Structure formats: structure tokens, C-alpha cells
Coordinates of C-alpha atoms in Angstrom, one line a residue:
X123 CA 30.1 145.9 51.8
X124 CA 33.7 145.4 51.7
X125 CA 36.0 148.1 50.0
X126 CA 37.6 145.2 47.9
X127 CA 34.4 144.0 46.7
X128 CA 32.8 145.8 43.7
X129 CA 29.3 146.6 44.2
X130 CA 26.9 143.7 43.1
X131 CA 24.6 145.9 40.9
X132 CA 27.6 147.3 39.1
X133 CA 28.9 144.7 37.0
X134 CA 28.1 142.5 33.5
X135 CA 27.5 139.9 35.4
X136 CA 25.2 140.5 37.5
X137 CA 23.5 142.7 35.5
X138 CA 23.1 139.8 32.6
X139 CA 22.2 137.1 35.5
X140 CA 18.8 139.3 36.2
X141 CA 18.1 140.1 33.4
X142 CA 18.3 137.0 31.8
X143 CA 16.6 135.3 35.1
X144 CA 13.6 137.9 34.5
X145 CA 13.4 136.7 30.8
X146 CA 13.5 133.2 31.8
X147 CA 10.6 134.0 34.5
X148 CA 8.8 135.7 31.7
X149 CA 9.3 133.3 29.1
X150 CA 8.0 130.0 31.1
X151 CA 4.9 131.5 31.6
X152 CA 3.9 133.0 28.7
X153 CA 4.7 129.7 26.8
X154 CA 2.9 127.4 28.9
X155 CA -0.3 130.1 29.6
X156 CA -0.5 131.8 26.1
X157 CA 2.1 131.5 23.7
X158 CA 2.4 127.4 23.5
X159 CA 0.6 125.9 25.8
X160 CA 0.4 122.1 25.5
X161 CA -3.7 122.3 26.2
X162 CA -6.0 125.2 25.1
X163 CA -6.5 128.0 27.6
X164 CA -3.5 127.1 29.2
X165 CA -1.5 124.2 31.3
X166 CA -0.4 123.7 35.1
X167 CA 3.0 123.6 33.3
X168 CA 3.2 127.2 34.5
X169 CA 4.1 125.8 38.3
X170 CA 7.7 125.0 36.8
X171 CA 8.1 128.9 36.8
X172 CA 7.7 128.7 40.7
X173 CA 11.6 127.4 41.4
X174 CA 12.6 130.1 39.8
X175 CA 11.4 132.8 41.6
X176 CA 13.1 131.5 45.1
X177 CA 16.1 132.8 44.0
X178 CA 15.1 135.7 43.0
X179 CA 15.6 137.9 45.8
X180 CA 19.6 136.6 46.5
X181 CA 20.1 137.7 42.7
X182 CA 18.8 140.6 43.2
X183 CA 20.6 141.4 46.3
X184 CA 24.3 140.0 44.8
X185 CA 24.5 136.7 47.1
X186 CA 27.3 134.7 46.1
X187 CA 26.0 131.4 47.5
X188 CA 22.6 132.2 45.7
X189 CA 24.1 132.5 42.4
X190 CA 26.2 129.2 43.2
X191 CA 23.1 127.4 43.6
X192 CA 20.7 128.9 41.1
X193 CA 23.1 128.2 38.3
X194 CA 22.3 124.7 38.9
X195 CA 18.9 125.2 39.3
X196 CA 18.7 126.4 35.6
X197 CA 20.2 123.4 34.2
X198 CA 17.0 121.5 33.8
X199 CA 15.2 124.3 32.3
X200 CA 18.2 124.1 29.8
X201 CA 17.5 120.7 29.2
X202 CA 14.0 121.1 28.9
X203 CA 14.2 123.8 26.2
X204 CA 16.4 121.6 24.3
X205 CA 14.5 118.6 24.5
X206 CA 10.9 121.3 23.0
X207 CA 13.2 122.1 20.4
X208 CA 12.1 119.4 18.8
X209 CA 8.6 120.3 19.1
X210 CA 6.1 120.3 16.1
X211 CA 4.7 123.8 16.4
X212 CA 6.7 126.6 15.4
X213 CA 5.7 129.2 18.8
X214 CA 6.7 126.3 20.7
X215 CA 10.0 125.8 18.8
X216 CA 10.3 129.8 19.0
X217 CA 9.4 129.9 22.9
X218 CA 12.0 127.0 23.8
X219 CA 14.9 128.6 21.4
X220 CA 14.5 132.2 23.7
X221 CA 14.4 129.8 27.0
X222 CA 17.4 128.2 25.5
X223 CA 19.4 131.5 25.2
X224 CA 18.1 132.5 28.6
X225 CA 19.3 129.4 30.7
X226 CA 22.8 129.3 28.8
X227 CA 22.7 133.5 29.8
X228 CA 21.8 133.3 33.2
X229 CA 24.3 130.1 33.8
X230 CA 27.3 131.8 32.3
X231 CA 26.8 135.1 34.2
X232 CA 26.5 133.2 37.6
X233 CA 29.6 131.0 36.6
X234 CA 31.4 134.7 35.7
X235 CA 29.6 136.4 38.6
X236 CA 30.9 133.9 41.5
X237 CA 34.8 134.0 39.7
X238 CA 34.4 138.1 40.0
X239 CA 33.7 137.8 44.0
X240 CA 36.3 135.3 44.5
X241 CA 38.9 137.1 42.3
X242 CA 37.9 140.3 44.7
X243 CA 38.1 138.3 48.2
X244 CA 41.0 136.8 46.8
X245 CA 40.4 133.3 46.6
X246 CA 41.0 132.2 43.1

């Protein structure tokens, strides 16, 4: 690691971007297995988790390009948990509110993650 660069698992940023990556993991499956699902005993709406996961390991690990990409990745799970908000169930409503903070989380700390390693390289 460069001596300019601060250490990836030492900053807000990065911190909040797996954490709320985790929670947003954690969140779209328990709503679409147990919490909410759209049919008893569960729904294939579960697979939407998988995209999620590939960037998991970049996160982890403090990749600037991963984090550049991921934050659009989350975008449509933004828009999804909008669009559920709407829903008529109240654990649905509940489950798509937390996936709602969890998206706009994980988006902001990749947007403030990627300006920290810039600012530190020296290319802002």
C-alpha cells in the first residue's frame, strides 16, 4: 500500500460501505425467504441477492474500481425498495424502508470512499 494512501479498513467510509452492503445482503433475503415473501414458504426473488455478493470481496479488500462500480449496481435495488414502499403489507413496507436506508448508505459511502482515494493519490 502506498504511504499516501490511508489504509482501506480504517476509514467511515469504508467501514459504512460494508456494513451497509452486509445489511443489504441480509435484508434481501430475509424479505423475500421469511420476512415478506411474495408466495408462502418463500420466492426465487432471493436470486436478486446474488449481484450483490460479486462485489463483495473488492469491498472488503478496499478496491477503488469495485466500489466505482458497485455503487451503481445498488441503484436498482434503490429503486426497487422504493417502488415496495408502496406495498400493502406492513413487513413488506418495513423490509423495503431498511433496504431503502441500506442502498442510499452503501451508495454514499462508495461516492465518499472513491473521493478519499483520489484526494490521497492526488487526483481531485
Amino acid at each position: 500500500m502506498d504511504a499516501q494512501q490511508p489504509a482501506a479498513g480504517k476509514s467511515r467510509p469504508h467501514k459504512l460501505a460494508v456494513g451497509s452492503l452486509l445489511a443489504l445482503i441480509f435484508i434481501s433475503l430475509a424479505w423475500e425467504l421469511w420476512l415478506a415473501p411474495l408466495r408462502p414458504g418463500g420466492s426465487w426473488l432471493a436470486v436478486k441477492t446474488l449481484p450483490l455478493c460479486l462485489p463483495l470481496a473488492g469491498i472488503l479488500k478496499g478496491r477503488v474500481y469495485t466500489f466505482q462500480y458497485s455503487s451503481l449496481l445498488v441503484l436498482p435495488y434503490f429503486a426497487e425498495a422504493v417502488v415496495r414502499l408502496f406495498d400493502a403489507s406492513a413487513a413488506s413496507r418495513a423490509c423495503a424502508g431498511a433496504a431503502l436506508l441500506c442502498s442510499a448508505a452503501f451508495f454514499v459511502a462508495c461516492l465518499a470512499y472513491v473521493k478519499q482515494q483520489r484526494k490521497a493519490v492526488g487526483n481531485v
